[in-house]
Amino acid sequence: MSLVRLDIKGISYSQTQNGAYALILNEQEGNKQLPIVIGAFEAQSIAIALEKDIKPPRPLTHDLFKNFSERFEINIKQVIIHKLVDGVFYSSLISERQGVEETIDARTSDAIALALRFDAPIFTYQNILDKAGIYLNAEPKSAKEQREEADTILDSVMPDEPLSSSSSSDYSNLSLKELNKMLDQAVSKEDYEQAALLRDEISKRN
């Protein structure tokens, strides 16, 4: 089976299903996108790795794993999303130490969070992309259209019962100065879920 290279487009947060996040992966040489439902913690970790200007004062779990691996000269070479069963994606970390490769089972969200930190490529098999991939219009969208697209994606991949989590605050009435101040406070308190939401709101306005 042929492998397909994927890039990370971003993370969508549902405005209608509290606590629901979808990681959107793009087919590198094609028009399909692969949405994967992930938890809030993993969404925070991936968002922080994507947003270089958010610097946690202490290492997160995935940062600790990277520091540990580097200390013992272990490198993550690539991530492969190799199986899809009942809506659940299964992934493998292809690691290397002193020229010896090992394959390690991992949750897809964890695998991608680590791939970002090791600058490792992400792959899936063509049959998985054919089965779970969707086509989305690649033209630029307004903030409202992006939120509607996020809800559409999440509705298509989420189970009937939404994930439970505290609802996000409405930041639309705050100024950029207030948002940036709140972002700094959230990072200092290690509240990365709020930091990711604040960063999303700031990005929409820039």
PDB file of C-alpha atoms in Angstrom:
ATOM      1  CA  MET A   1       0.000   0.000   0.000  1.00  0.00           C
ATOM      2  CA  SER A   2       1.259   3.455  -0.906  1.00  0.00           C
ATOM      3  CA  LEU A   3       1.975   6.096   1.723  1.00  0.00           C
ATOM      4  CA  VAL A   4       0.618   9.631   1.398  1.00  0.00           C
ATOM      5  CA  ARG A   5       2.421  12.603   2.975  1.00  0.00           C
ATOM      6  CA  LEU A   6       0.235  14.853   5.134  1.00  0.00           C
ATOM      7  CA  ASP A   7       0.685  18.419   6.340  1.00  0.00           C
ATOM      8  CA  ILE A   8      -1.032  20.032   9.313  1.00  0.00           C
ATOM      9  CA  LYS A   9      -3.581  22.663   8.287  1.00  0.00           C
ATOM     10  CA  GLY A  10      -4.631  23.538  11.812  1.00  0.00           C
ATOM     11  CA  ILE A  11      -7.064  22.806  14.610  1.00  0.00           C
ATOM     12  CA  SER A  12     -10.783  23.523  14.444  1.00  0.00           C
ATOM     13  CA  TYR A  13     -12.789  24.175  17.589  1.00  0.00           C
ATOM     14  CA  SER A  14     -16.513  23.611  17.495  1.00  0.00           C
ATOM     15  CA  GLN A  15     -18.692  26.483  18.700  1.00  0.00           C
ATOM     16  CA  THR A  16     -21.646  24.106  19.117  1.00  0.00           C
ATOM     17  CA  GLN A  17     -19.954  21.091  20.740  1.00  0.00           C
ATOM     18  CA  ASN A  18     -18.064  22.234  23.816  1.00  0.00           C
ATOM     19  CA  GLY A  19     -14.642  20.662  24.187  1.00  0.00           C
ATOM     20  CA  ALA A  20     -14.641  19.227  20.654  1.00  0.00           C
ATOM     21  CA  TYR A  21     -11.507  19.738  18.574  1.00  0.00           C
ATOM     22  CA  ALA A  22     -10.606  18.418  15.146  1.00  0.00           C
ATOM     23  CA  LEU A  23      -7.050  18.283  13.861  1.00  0.00           C
ATOM     24  CA  ILE A  24      -7.112  18.910  10.099  1.00  0.00           C
ATOM     25  CA  LEU A  25      -4.421  17.236   7.996  1.00  0.00           C
ATOM     26  CA  ASN A  26      -3.926  18.134   4.320  1.00  0.00           C
ATOM     27  CA  GLU A  27      -2.888  15.712   1.624  1.00  0.00           C
ATOM     28  CA  GLN A  28       0.414  17.210   0.474  1.00  0.00           C
ATOM     29  CA  GLU A  29      -0.092  16.415  -3.207  1.00  0.00           C
ATOM     30  CA  GLY A  30      -3.863  16.447  -3.533  1.00  0.00           C
ATOM     31  CA  ASN A  31      -7.102  18.056  -2.397  1.00  0.00           C
ATOM     32  CA  LYS A  32      -8.236  15.768   0.393  1.00  0.00           C
ATOM     33  CA  GLN A  33      -8.177  16.653   4.062  1.00  0.00           C
ATOM     34  CA  LEU A  34      -8.216  14.232   6.968  1.00  0.00           C
ATOM     35  CA  PRO A  35     -10.077  15.410  10.114  1.00  0.00           C
ATOM     36  CA  ILE A  36      -9.169  13.664  13.370  1.00  0.00           C
ATOM     37  CA  VAL A  37     -11.019  14.297  16.631  1.00  0.00           C
ATOM     38  CA  ILE A  38      -8.589  14.993  19.478  1.00  0.00           C
ATOM     39  CA  GLY A  39      -8.828  15.893  23.157  1.00  0.00           C
ATOM     40  CA  ALA A  40      -8.386  19.342  24.651  1.00  0.00           C
ATOM     41  CA  PHE A  41      -4.955  18.605  26.176  1.00  0.00           C
ATOM     42  CA  GLU A  42      -3.564  17.262  22.898  1.00  0.00           C
ATOM     43  CA  ALA A  43      -5.109  20.189  21.016  1.00  0.00           C
ATOM     44  CA  GLN A  44      -3.293  22.569  23.377  1.00  0.00           C
ATOM     45  CA  SER A  45      -0.007  20.763  22.917  1.00  0.00           C
ATOM     46  CA  ILE A  46      -0.280  20.754  19.118  1.00  0.00           C
ATOM     47  CA  ALA A  47      -1.401  24.400  19.031  1.00  0.00           C
ATOM     48  CA  ILE A  48       1.568  25.462  21.150  1.00  0.00           C
ATOM     49  CA  ALA A  49       3.963  23.596  18.847  1.00  0.00           C
ATOM     50  CA  LEU A  50       2.363  25.294  15.828  1.00  0.00           C
ATOM     51  CA  GLU A  51       2.342  28.762  17.423  1.00  0.00           C
ATOM     52  CA  LYS A  52       5.999  29.563  17.945  1.00  0.00           C
ATOM     53  CA  ASP A  53       5.244  32.708  19.946  1.00  0.00           C
ATOM     54  CA  ILE A  54       3.602  30.782  22.805  1.00  0.00           C
ATOM     55  CA  LYS A  55       6.429  29.686  25.096  1.00  0.00           C
ATOM     56  CA  PRO A  56       5.384  27.568  28.109  1.00  0.00           C
ATOM     57  CA  PRO A  57       7.380  28.454  31.235  1.00  0.00           C
ATOM     58  CA  ARG A  58       7.712  24.727  31.985  1.00  0.00           C
ATOM     59  CA  PRO A  59       7.913  21.784  29.561  1.00  0.00           C
ATOM     60  CA  LEU A  60       4.655  20.072  28.646  1.00  0.00           C
ATOM     61  CA  THR A  61       4.442  16.279  28.565  1.00  0.00           C
ATOM     62  CA  HIS A  62       5.381  16.112  24.873  1.00  0.00           C
ATOM     63  CA  ASP A  63       8.248  18.549  25.423  1.00  0.00           C
ATOM     64  CA  LEU A  64       9.495  16.357  28.267  1.00  0.00           C
ATOM     65  CA  PHE A  65       9.344  13.301  25.982  1.00  0.00           C
ATOM     66  CA  LYS A  66      11.419  15.137  23.384  1.00  0.00           C
ATOM     67  CA  ASN A  67      13.996  16.278  25.944  1.00  0.00           C
ATOM     68  CA  PHE A  68      14.213  12.741  27.347  1.00  0.00           C
ATOM     69  CA  SER A  69      14.605  11.234  23.869  1.00  0.00           C
ATOM     70  CA  GLU A  70      17.302  13.682  22.840  1.00  0.00           C
ATOM     71  CA  ARG A  71      19.242  13.018  26.044  1.00  0.00           C
ATOM     72  CA  PHE A  72      19.380   9.328  25.114  1.00  0.00           C
ATOM     73  CA  GLU A  73      19.948  10.016  21.398  1.00  0.00           C
ATOM     74  CA  ILE A  74      16.548   8.749  20.269  1.00  0.00           C
ATOM     75  CA  ASN A  75      15.076  10.438  17.204  1.00  0.00           C
ATOM     76  CA  ILE A  76      11.533  10.250  15.831  1.00  0.00           C
ATOM     77  CA  LYS A  77      11.959   9.824  12.076  1.00  0.00           C
ATOM     78  CA  GLN A  78       8.325   9.730  10.983  1.00  0.00           C
ATOM     79  CA  VAL A  79       4.744   9.112  12.025  1.00  0.00           C
ATOM     80  CA  ILE A  80       2.449   6.735  10.144  1.00  0.00           C
ATOM     81  CA  ILE A  81      -1.328   6.692  10.625  1.00  0.00           C
ATOM     82  CA  HIS A  82      -1.669   3.047   9.716  1.00  0.00           C
ATOM     83  CA  LYS A  83      -5.151   1.904  10.696  1.00  0.00           C
ATOM     84  CA  LEU A  84      -8.735   3.151  11.047  1.00  0.00           C
ATOM     85  CA  VAL A  85     -11.171   1.037  13.048  1.00  0.00           C
ATOM     86  CA  ASP A  86     -14.658   2.216  14.066  1.00  0.00           C
ATOM     87  CA  GLY A  87     -13.672   5.836  13.595  1.00  0.00           C
ATOM     88  CA  VAL A  88     -10.480   5.517  15.667  1.00  0.00           C
ATOM     89  CA  PHE A  89      -7.117   6.217  14.017  1.00  0.00           C
ATOM     90  CA  TYR A  90      -4.092   4.139  15.039  1.00  0.00           C
ATOM     91  CA  SER A  91      -0.559   5.451  14.568  1.00  0.00           C
ATOM     92  CA  SER A  92       3.049   4.392  14.879  1.00  0.00           C
ATOM     93  CA  LEU A  93       6.179   6.316  15.753  1.00  0.00           C
ATOM     94  CA  ILE A  94       9.184   5.251  13.703  1.00  0.00           C
ATOM     95  CA  SER A  95      12.135   5.956  15.976  1.00  0.00           C
ATOM     96  CA  GLU A  96      15.864   5.468  15.591  1.00  0.00           C
ATOM     97  CA  ARG A  97      18.734   5.114  18.025  1.00  0.00           C
ATOM     98  CA  GLN A  98      22.312   4.412  16.955  1.00  0.00           C
ATOM     99  CA  GLY A  99      21.145   3.281  13.527  1.00  0.00           C
ATOM    100  CA  VAL A 100      18.522   0.854  14.855  1.00  0.00           C
ATOM    101  CA  GLU A 101      14.880   1.531  14.003  1.00  0.00           C
ATOM    102  CA  GLU A 102      11.978   0.722  16.305  1.00  0.00           C
ATOM    103  CA  THR A 103       8.226   1.040  15.741  1.00  0.00           C
ATOM    104  CA  ILE A 104       6.199   2.273  18.722  1.00  0.00           C
ATOM    105  CA  ASP A 105       2.417   2.287  18.972  1.00  0.00           C
ATOM    106  CA  ALA A 106       0.933   5.696  19.844  1.00  0.00           C
ATOM    107  CA  ARG A 107      -2.317   7.601  19.904  1.00  0.00           C
ATOM    108  CA  THR A 108      -2.540   9.695  16.759  1.00  0.00           C
ATOM    109  CA  SER A 109      -2.853  12.972  18.670  1.00  0.00           C
ATOM    110  CA  ASP A 110       0.266  12.195  20.724  1.00  0.00           C
ATOM    111  CA  ALA A 111       2.147  11.021  17.633  1.00  0.00           C
ATOM    112  CA  ILE A 112       1.422  14.266  15.784  1.00  0.00           C
ATOM    113  CA  ALA A 113       2.312  16.409  18.805  1.00  0.00           C
ATOM    114  CA  LEU A 114       5.682  14.639  18.847  1.00  0.00           C
ATOM    115  CA  ALA A 115       6.102  14.826  15.060  1.00  0.00           C
ATOM    116  CA  LEU A 116       5.886  18.608  15.305  1.00  0.00           C
ATOM    117  CA  ARG A 117       8.557  18.730  17.996  1.00  0.00           C
ATOM    118  CA  PHE A 118      10.911  16.397  16.120  1.00  0.00           C
ATOM    119  CA  ASP A 119      10.143  17.994  12.743  1.00  0.00           C
ATOM    120  CA  ALA A 120       9.163  14.517  11.531  1.00  0.00           C
ATOM    121  CA  PRO A 121       6.960  13.894   8.465  1.00  0.00           C
ATOM    122  CA  ILE A 122       3.450  12.477   8.848  1.00  0.00           C
ATOM    123  CA  PHE A 123       2.080   9.796   6.529  1.00  0.00           C
ATOM    124  CA  THR A 124      -1.021   7.713   6.087  1.00  0.00           C
ATOM    125  CA  TYR A 125      -2.022   4.995   3.644  1.00  0.00           C
ATOM    126  CA  GLN A 126      -4.029   5.820   0.533  1.00  0.00           C
ATOM    127  CA  ASN A 127      -6.889   3.514   1.544  1.00  0.00           C
ATOM    128  CA  ILE A 128      -7.311   5.369   4.868  1.00  0.00           C
ATOM    129  CA  LEU A 129      -7.368   8.717   3.091  1.00  0.00           C
ATOM    130  CA  ASP A 130      -9.906   7.375   0.595  1.00  0.00           C
ATOM    131  CA  LYS A 131     -12.105   6.122   3.419  1.00  0.00           C
ATOM    132  CA  ALA A 132     -11.921   9.047   5.864  1.00  0.00           C
ATOM    133  CA  GLY A 133     -10.684  11.997   3.810  1.00  0.00           C
ATOM    134  CA  ILE A 134     -12.983  14.820   2.763  1.00  0.00           C
ATOM    135  CA  TYR A 135     -12.808  17.549   0.135  1.00  0.00           C
ATOM    136  CA  LEU A 136     -12.952  21.153   1.340  1.00  0.00           C
ATOM    137  CA  ASN A 137     -12.871  24.368  -0.612  1.00  0.00           C
ATOM    138  CA  ALA A 138      -9.359  25.773  -0.386  1.00  0.00           C
ATOM    139  CA  GLU A 139     -10.384  29.384  -1.085  1.00  0.00           C
ATOM    140  CA  PRO A 140      -9.864  31.977   1.708  1.00  0.00           C
ATOM    141  CA  LYS A 141     -12.780  32.163   4.152  1.00  0.00           C
ATOM    142  CA  SER A 142     -14.125  34.693   6.600  1.00  0.00           C
ATOM    143  CA  ALA A 143     -13.968  33.988  10.338  1.00  0.00           C
ATOM    144  CA  LYS A 144     -17.674  33.080  10.303  1.00  0.00           C
ATOM    145  CA  GLU A 145     -17.181  30.668   7.383  1.00  0.00           C
ATOM    146  CA  GLN A 146     -14.207  29.084   9.165  1.00  0.00           C
ATOM    147  CA  ARG A 147     -16.324  28.508  12.294  1.00  0.00           C
ATOM    148  CA  GLU A 148     -19.117  27.009  10.200  1.00  0.00           C
ATOM    149  CA  GLU A 149     -16.595  24.775   8.430  1.00  0.00           C
ATOM    150  CA  ALA A 150     -15.215  23.649  11.789  1.00  0.00           C
ATOM    151  CA  ASP A 151     -18.702  22.679  12.948  1.00  0.00           C
ATOM    152  CA  THR A 152     -19.329  20.836   9.670  1.00  0.00           C
ATOM    153  CA  ILE A 153     -16.103  18.875  10.036  1.00  0.00           C
ATOM    154  CA  LEU A 154     -16.747  18.026  13.671  1.00  0.00           C
ATOM    155  CA  ASP A 155     -20.354  17.031  13.016  1.00  0.00           C
ATOM    156  CA  SER A 156     -19.128  14.600  10.367  1.00  0.00           C
ATOM    157  CA  VAL A 157     -16.593  12.883  12.616  1.00  0.00           C
ATOM    158  CA  MET A 158     -17.918  13.333  16.146  1.00  0.00           C
ATOM    159  CA  PRO A 159     -20.051  10.745  17.932  1.00  0.00           C
ATOM    160  CA  ASP A 160     -23.623  11.702  18.818  1.00  0.00           C
ATOM    161  CA  GLU A 161     -22.623  12.603  22.400  1.00  0.00           C
ATOM    162  CA  PRO A 162     -20.415  15.705  22.529  1.00  0.00           C
ATOM    163  CA  LEU A 163     -17.265  15.746  24.588  1.00  0.00           C
ATOM    164  CA  SER A 164     -17.700  17.294  28.009  1.00  0.00           C
ATOM    165  CA  SER A 165     -15.607  20.329  28.815  1.00  0.00           C
ATOM    166  CA  SER A 166     -15.994  23.820  30.113  1.00  0.00           C
ATOM    167  CA  SER A 167     -17.348  26.175  27.497  1.00  0.00           C
ATOM    168  CA  SER A 168     -15.020  28.735  25.952  1.00  0.00           C
ATOM    169  CA  SER A 169     -15.395  32.394  26.749  1.00  0.00           C
ATOM    170  CA  ASP A 170     -16.650  34.907  24.214  1.00  0.00           C
ATOM    171  CA  TYR A 171     -13.656  37.083  23.340  1.00  0.00           C
ATOM    172  CA  SER A 172     -15.278  38.963  20.457  1.00  0.00           C
ATOM    173  CA  ASN A 173     -15.920  42.112  22.529  1.00  0.00           C
ATOM    174  CA  LEU A 174     -12.336  42.428  23.769  1.00  0.00           C
ATOM    175  CA  SER A 175      -9.624  44.569  22.183  1.00  0.00           C
ATOM    176  CA  LEU A 176      -6.379  43.118  20.828  1.00  0.00           C
ATOM    177  CA  LYS A 177      -4.517  44.716  23.737  1.00  0.00           C
ATOM    178  CA  GLU A 178      -6.826  42.978  26.221  1.00  0.00           C
ATOM    179  CA  LEU A 179      -6.523  39.677  24.357  1.00  0.00           C
ATOM    180  CA  ASN A 180      -2.722  39.801  24.348  1.00  0.00           C
ATOM    181  CA  LYS A 181      -2.675  40.618  28.059  1.00  0.00           C
ATOM    182  CA  MET A 182      -4.997  37.681  28.780  1.00  0.00           C
ATOM    183  CA  LEU A 183      -2.804  35.457  26.584  1.00  0.00           C
ATOM    184  CA  ASP A 184       0.291  36.335  28.617  1.00  0.00           C
ATOM    185  CA  GLN A 185      -1.604  35.641  31.847  1.00  0.00           C
ATOM    186  CA  ALA A 186      -2.927  32.295  30.572  1.00  0.00           C
ATOM    187  CA  VAL A 187       0.571  31.161  29.552  1.00  0.00           C
ATOM    188  CA  SER A 188       2.058  32.227  32.898  1.00  0.00           C
ATOM    189  CA  LYS A 189      -0.658  30.214  34.688  1.00  0.00           C
ATOM    190  CA  GLU A 190      -0.046  27.278  32.317  1.00  0.00           C
ATOM    191  CA  ASP A 191      -3.691  27.413  31.199  1.00  0.00           C
ATOM    192  CA  TYR A 192      -2.904  26.330  27.659  1.00  0.00           C
ATOM    193  CA  GLU A 193      -6.486  25.592  26.670  1.00  0.00           C
ATOM    194  CA  GLN A 194      -7.426  29.225  27.236  1.00  0.00           C
ATOM    195  CA  ALA A 195      -4.150  30.345  25.638  1.00  0.00           C
ATOM    196  CA  ALA A 196      -4.963  28.387  22.472  1.00  0.00           C
ATOM    197  CA  LEU A 197      -8.456  29.901  22.290  1.00  0.00           C
ATOM    198  CA  LEU A 198      -7.082  33.408  22.837  1.00  0.00           C
ATOM    199  CA  ARG A 199      -4.424  32.863  20.194  1.00  0.00           C
ATOM    200  CA  ASP A 200      -7.110  31.696  17.748  1.00  0.00           C
ATOM    201  CA  GLU A 201      -9.104  34.894  18.373  1.00  0.00           C
ATOM    202  CA  ILE A 202      -5.989  37.047  17.929  1.00  0.00           C
ATOM    203  CA  SER A 203      -5.078  35.244  14.693  1.00  0.00           C
ATOM    204  CA  LYS A 204      -8.550  35.864  13.268  1.00  0.00           C
ATOM    205  CA  ARG A 205      -8.052  39.612  13.646  1.00  0.00           C
ATOM    206  CA  ASN A 206      -4.544  39.804  12.177  1.00  0.00           C
TER     207      ASN A 206
END
